[in-house]
Amino acid sequence: MSSNTLFVEKLGKQVQIVFDSKSLRIQSDATAIVPRQKKSKKSRSCVCLPTLETNDDPSSSPASSSLPIPHRNILHANYNARTNMVQLNTLVADKPSDPESTTQLFKFMYTVRDNEQEKATEFCQNIMTSVYQDLIPEKRVLVLINPFGGQAKAKSIFEEKVKPVLEAAKCKLDIQYTEHRYHALEIAKGLDIGSYDTIVTVSGDGLIHEVINGFLQRPDAREALQKVALGLIPAGTSNSLSISMSGEKLGFDPIHNALQIIKGRPLALDLCSVTYEDSRYFSFLSQSFGIAAYADLGTEHMRWMGDNRTVVGLMQEIFSKSTYQMEASLLIAESDKEKIKQNYKSGLKSSEWKSPAVGDGAVLDTIPPLSDPVPENWTTINGDVSIFLASNVPLLNRGMLSHPCVSANDGYIDLMLVRGGKGIGKQLSMFTSVDTGKHLDMDLVEYYKVKAFRLKPIIKPGKSAYVAIDGEHASAKQFQVEVHQALGSVLSLNPTFINTNVH
Ligand SMILES: Nc1ncnc2c1ncn2[C@@H]1O[C@H](COP(=O)(O)OP(=O)(O)OP(=O)(O)O)[C@@H](O)[C@H]1O
């Protein structure tokens, strides 16, 4: 695409808008001043559009002009015949050279010169076609907000940071506050899937779990999952899926996540079915037994600590030398840690967008029912463990890169296993390495790629046992898990989870 220029006016002065195959530049607008996002109701400060260099000559080279705004950050362009103005809604990076920079919403409005109305219409249409290409512009979005999520900050995060950005992209918003536990599940289960392009949760991981399960309880589960991608606005304490997609900084940034909803593509996600004797549901994050499950569930009374409570819980368990007894059987695809690392690295290099799985109807398991004997080709491990932690995401918490070789859609569950009796010192050094993923290289850490597993907790007299599925309490009875490759999807700007820099 060759560069395309529109001359417009602001306060009687000429401004030049240049749009090319990479970016949009607004030149000679010394008054590009817009209100900064409100910090409090009282303050309303202003901020100038960052410029590389000011230049008053509109015919000069576009290269020596205002800061380029990349296509990804252009939300909307429109010519309004009634007001005779063009409006350009964009996100501008606070630190343009930093790929992890925060951004702010900027709206530019200019008067179109006489006899240039047709050109202005075409100019804006061209911008919209180029910046959206095969993506859906002006998405129809169902927003579910847990008013109590993330220490009750979800509402203000949405109203103050996210809604203005989605509205600037002219998304059509239906906003619903969840009123009780499982409300989000009921909404997803009864959703008219032809009415929305995406369903967005403003919450922690709990609401995401409910939406996925609501879809999977429908007779048209697969169609629902294919048609309505999930969108995330992190407003919980851990936000495990969000940080696994965007990293610990951007994974908590509401504006980055709003952009992900507007400009993201469906990133296919492996989901797991979890089956007990009398129930079956789906998990998108983790299945845990042992001290990590205790850290999640036995520390609810320490919620005021935020995500630090899990670290405190782990320390309690290590120092009290806790172990947990179980019988587990694994359908192992790979058990060699070096091979797992090599496969992860080569998968990351050749990463392309993988489409969510196609199909229709309900999602059935392929492994034998729980009442059948364990198949002969499964590997059984009996005894005491300190950690049995299966995951579909690399980062289960900030600073907890427990599963550095997870791929979003390779069709495997990553299992980290630490057997019992490994000593306080070794376990402590494992936990101090888990933030970088280096614990993987320690002998006490076993790491498997599995297709399915069966786990039977054996509760020791006088002791509690915890099973956590997606960080929530689950029954400590026998259950089994099977992974379903690329069954779900979430809107993402990247075709993979974060690069965990495995060596
Ligand atoms: N109005 C409501 N009243 C009570 N519970 C609710 C309501 N809306 C949602 N919930 C429940 O709150 C649970 C937790 O929600 P969510 O994951 O959004 O927040 P969080 O617990 O703060 O996040 P995290 O799991 O990351 O700590 C969900 O399981 C959901 O069922």
Short mmCIF file of N, CA, C and O in Angstrom, two decimals, residues 349-405:
data_model
loop_
_atom_site.label_atom_id
_atom_site.label_comp_id
_atom_site.label_asym_id
_atom_site.label_seq_id
_atom_site.Cartn_x
_atom_site.Cartn_y
_atom_site.Cartn_z
N LYS A 349 9.45 -21.63 17.68
CA LYS A 349 10.08 -21.02 16.49
C LYS A 349 9.13 -21.03 15.30
O LYS A 349 9.02 -20.07 14.56
N SER A 350 8.43 -22.18 15.13
CA SER A 350 7.60 -22.30 13.94
C SER A 350 6.14 -21.94 14.24
O SER A 350 5.24 -22.40 13.58
N SER A 351 5.97 -21.12 15.26
CA SER A 351 4.58 -20.90 15.70
C SER A 351 3.76 -20.12 14.67
O SER A 351 4.15 -19.06 14.21
N GLU A 352 2.65 -20.70 14.32
CA GLU A 352 1.68 -20.06 13.43
C GLU A 352 0.36 -20.10 14.15
O GLU A 352 0.18 -20.89 15.07
N TRP A 353 -0.60 -19.30 13.69
CA TRP A 353 -1.92 -19.34 14.31
C TRP A 353 -2.54 -20.71 14.06
O TRP A 353 -2.66 -21.13 12.91
N LYS A 354 -2.89 -21.39 15.13
CA LYS A 354 -3.58 -22.68 14.99
C LYS A 354 -5.06 -22.43 15.20
O LYS A 354 -5.46 -21.77 16.16
N SER A 355 -5.87 -22.96 14.29
CA SER A 355 -7.31 -22.72 14.40
C SER A 355 -7.90 -23.61 15.49
O SER A 355 -7.45 -24.74 15.68
N PRO A 356 -8.93 -23.10 16.17
CA PRO A 356 -9.63 -23.97 17.11
C PRO A 356 -10.19 -25.20 16.38
O PRO A 356 -10.51 -25.12 15.19
N ALA A 357 -10.30 -26.33 17.09
CA ALA A 357 -10.75 -27.58 16.47
C ALA A 357 -12.16 -27.42 15.90
O ALA A 357 -13.00 -26.77 16.51
N VAL A 358 -12.37 -28.00 14.72
CA VAL A 358 -13.72 -27.95 14.16
C VAL A 358 -14.48 -29.21 14.54
O VAL A 358 -13.90 -30.24 14.83
N GLY A 359 -15.77 -29.10 14.53
CA GLY A 359 -16.60 -30.25 14.91
C GLY A 359 -17.94 -29.73 15.36
O GLY A 359 -18.17 -28.52 15.39
N ASP A 360 -18.85 -30.65 15.66
CA ASP A 360 -20.13 -30.18 16.17
C ASP A 360 -20.59 -31.08 17.32
O ASP A 360 -20.05 -32.15 17.56
N GLY A 361 -21.58 -30.56 18.04
CA GLY A 361 -22.18 -31.33 19.11
C GLY A 361 -21.39 -31.32 20.40
O GLY A 361 -20.52 -30.48 20.61
N ALA A 362 -21.68 -32.29 21.26
CA ALA A 362 -21.06 -32.35 22.59
C ALA A 362 -19.63 -32.88 22.48
O ALA A 362 -19.23 -33.44 21.45
N VAL A 363 -18.87 -32.71 23.56
CA VAL A 363 -17.47 -33.17 23.57
C VAL A 363 -17.39 -34.44 24.41
O VAL A 363 -17.67 -34.43 25.60
N LEU A 364 -17.02 -35.53 23.75
CA LEU A 364 -16.98 -36.82 24.44
C LEU A 364 -15.54 -37.22 24.74
O LEU A 364 -14.61 -36.80 24.05
N ASP A 365 -15.37 -38.05 25.76
CA ASP A 365 -14.03 -38.54 26.10
C ASP A 365 -13.67 -39.74 25.23
O ASP A 365 -14.56 -40.45 24.75
N THR A 366 -12.36 -39.96 25.07
CA THR A 366 -11.93 -41.13 24.30
C THR A 366 -11.27 -42.17 25.23
O THR A 366 -11.02 -43.29 24.81
N ILE A 367 -10.98 -41.75 26.47
CA ILE A 367 -10.35 -42.71 27.40
C ILE A 367 -11.45 -43.57 28.04
O ILE A 367 -12.60 -43.18 28.06
N PRO A 368 -11.07 -44.77 28.56
CA PRO A 368 -12.08 -45.63 29.19
C PRO A 368 -12.72 -44.95 30.40
O PRO A 368 -12.07 -44.11 31.04
N PRO A 369 -13.98 -45.29 30.73
CA PRO A 369 -14.61 -44.68 31.90
C PRO A 369 -13.86 -45.01 33.19
O PRO A 369 -13.12 -46.00 33.25
N LEU A 370 -14.10 -44.21 34.18
CA LEU A 370 -13.41 -44.35 35.47
C LEU A 370 -13.65 -45.72 36.11
O LEU A 370 -12.80 -46.24 36.84
N SER A 371 -14.80 -46.30 35.80
CA SER A 371 -15.13 -47.61 36.41
C SER A 371 -14.34 -48.75 35.77
O SER A 371 -14.24 -49.84 36.34
N ASP A 372 -13.74 -48.51 34.59
CA ASP A 372 -12.94 -49.56 33.92
C ASP A 372 -11.56 -49.66 34.57
O ASP A 372 -11.07 -48.67 35.14
N PRO A 373 -10.89 -50.80 34.42
CA PRO A 373 -9.50 -50.88 34.91
C PRO A 373 -8.59 -49.91 34.14
O PRO A 373 -8.90 -49.53 33.02
N VAL A 374 -7.50 -49.55 34.76
CA VAL A 374 -6.52 -48.67 34.09
C VAL A 374 -5.97 -49.40 32.86
O VAL A 374 -5.56 -50.57 32.97
N PRO A 375 -5.94 -48.76 31.68
CA PRO A 375 -5.40 -49.43 30.50
C PRO A 375 -3.93 -49.83 30.69
O PRO A 375 -3.20 -49.17 31.43
N GLU A 376 -3.54 -50.89 30.00
CA GLU A 376 -2.19 -51.45 30.22
C GLU A 376 -1.07 -50.51 29.82
O GLU A 376 0.04 -50.55 30.36
N ASN A 377 -1.35 -49.64 28.82
CA ASN A 377 -0.26 -48.76 28.35
C ASN A 377 -0.11 -47.50 29.22
O ASN A 377 0.68 -46.61 28.90
N TRP A 378 -0.86 -47.38 30.32
CA TRP A 378 -0.70 -46.25 31.22
C TRP A 378 0.37 -46.60 32.27
O TRP A 378 0.55 -47.78 32.60
N THR A 379 1.03 -45.59 32.82
CA THR A 379 2.08 -45.81 33.82
C THR A 379 1.53 -45.48 35.21
O THR A 379 1.00 -44.38 35.40
N THR A 380 1.66 -46.40 36.14
CA THR A 380 1.09 -46.15 37.47
C THR A 380 2.18 -45.77 38.47
O THR A 380 3.26 -46.37 38.50
N ILE A 381 1.89 -44.73 39.26
CA ILE A 381 2.81 -44.25 40.29
C ILE A 381 2.05 -44.28 41.62
O ILE A 381 1.03 -43.60 41.75
N ASN A 382 2.53 -45.05 42.57
CA ASN A 382 1.88 -45.07 43.88
C ASN A 382 2.82 -44.51 44.92
O ASN A 382 4.03 -44.63 44.79
N GLY A 383 2.26 -43.91 45.95
CA GLY A 383 3.10 -43.49 47.07
C GLY A 383 2.90 -42.05 47.46
O GLY A 383 1.91 -41.41 47.08
N ASP A 384 3.89 -41.54 48.22
CA ASP A 384 3.80 -40.17 48.73
C ASP A 384 4.36 -39.17 47.72
O ASP A 384 5.41 -39.40 47.12
N VAL A 385 3.65 -38.08 47.57
CA VAL A 385 4.17 -37.00 46.72
C VAL A 385 4.07 -35.70 47.52
O VAL A 385 3.27 -35.59 48.44
N SER A 386 4.91 -34.75 47.14
CA SER A 386 4.64 -33.42 47.71
C SER A 386 3.91 -32.57 46.68
O SER A 386 3.05 -31.77 47.05
N ILE A 387 4.21 -32.76 45.40
CA ILE A 387 3.50 -31.97 44.37
C ILE A 387 3.07 -32.87 43.22
O ILE A 387 3.89 -33.60 42.64
N PHE A 388 1.81 -32.80 42.90
CA PHE A 388 1.28 -33.37 41.65
C PHE A 388 0.51 -32.21 41.03
O PHE A 388 -0.57 -31.87 41.48
N LEU A 389 1.11 -31.57 40.04
CA LEU A 389 0.52 -30.32 39.51
C LEU A 389 0.48 -30.39 37.98
O LEU A 389 1.52 -30.31 37.32
N ALA A 390 -0.73 -30.57 37.45
CA ALA A 390 -0.92 -30.66 36.00
C ALA A 390 -1.45 -29.31 35.51
O ALA A 390 -2.29 -28.71 36.19
N SER A 391 -0.95 -28.85 34.36
CA SER A 391 -1.35 -27.50 33.94
C SER A 391 -1.44 -27.36 32.42
O SER A 391 -0.72 -28.01 31.67
N ASN A 392 -2.32 -26.47 32.01
CA ASN A 392 -2.41 -26.09 30.60
C ASN A 392 -1.89 -24.68 30.35
O ASN A 392 -2.05 -24.15 29.25
N VAL A 393 -1.33 -24.06 31.37
CA VAL A 393 -0.72 -22.74 31.19
C VAL A 393 0.67 -22.75 31.83
O VAL A 393 0.89 -23.49 32.79
N PRO A 394 1.59 -21.93 31.32
CA PRO A 394 2.94 -21.94 31.91
C PRO A 394 3.01 -21.24 33.27
O PRO A 394 3.69 -21.71 34.18
N LEU A 395 2.30 -20.12 33.41
CA LEU A 395 2.37 -19.32 34.64
C LEU A 395 1.07 -19.48 35.42
O LEU A 395 0.03 -19.03 34.96
N LEU A 396 1.15 -20.11 36.58
CA LEU A 396 -0.08 -20.27 37.36
C LEU A 396 -0.30 -19.10 38.31
O LEU A 396 -1.37 -18.95 38.87
N ASN A 397 0.72 -18.30 38.47
CA ASN A 397 0.64 -17.15 39.34
C ASN A 397 1.82 -16.26 38.98
O ASN A 397 2.76 -16.72 38.34
N ARG A 398 1.79 -15.01 39.45
CA ARG A 398 2.99 -14.18 39.23
C ARG A 398 4.17 -14.82 39.95
O ARG A 398 4.05 -15.26 41.10
N GLY A 399 5.30 -14.95 39.26
CA GLY A 399 6.49 -15.54 39.87
C GLY A 399 6.41 -17.04 39.99
O GLY A 399 7.22 -17.65 40.69
N MET A 400 5.46 -17.67 39.32
CA MET A 400 5.33 -19.13 39.43
C MET A 400 5.26 -19.74 38.03
O MET A 400 4.20 -20.10 37.55
N LEU A 401 6.45 -19.81 37.41
CA LEU A 401 6.57 -20.39 36.07
C LEU A 401 6.72 -21.91 36.24
O LEU A 401 7.75 -22.49 35.91
N SER A 402 5.68 -22.53 36.77
CA SER A 402 5.79 -23.93 37.15
C SER A 402 5.87 -24.88 35.96
O SER A 402 6.45 -25.94 36.04
N HIS A 403 5.27 -24.46 34.80
CA HIS A 403 5.19 -25.34 33.63
C HIS A 403 5.75 -24.63 32.41
O HIS A 403 5.01 -24.23 31.51
N PRO A 404 7.09 -24.47 32.37
CA PRO A 404 7.67 -23.62 31.32
C PRO A 404 7.55 -24.18 29.90
O PRO A 404 7.81 -23.46 28.94
N CYS A 405 7.19 -25.45 29.76
CA CYS A 405 7.11 -26.02 28.41
C CYS A 405 5.68 -26.17 27.89
O CYS A 405 5.45 -26.87 26.90
#
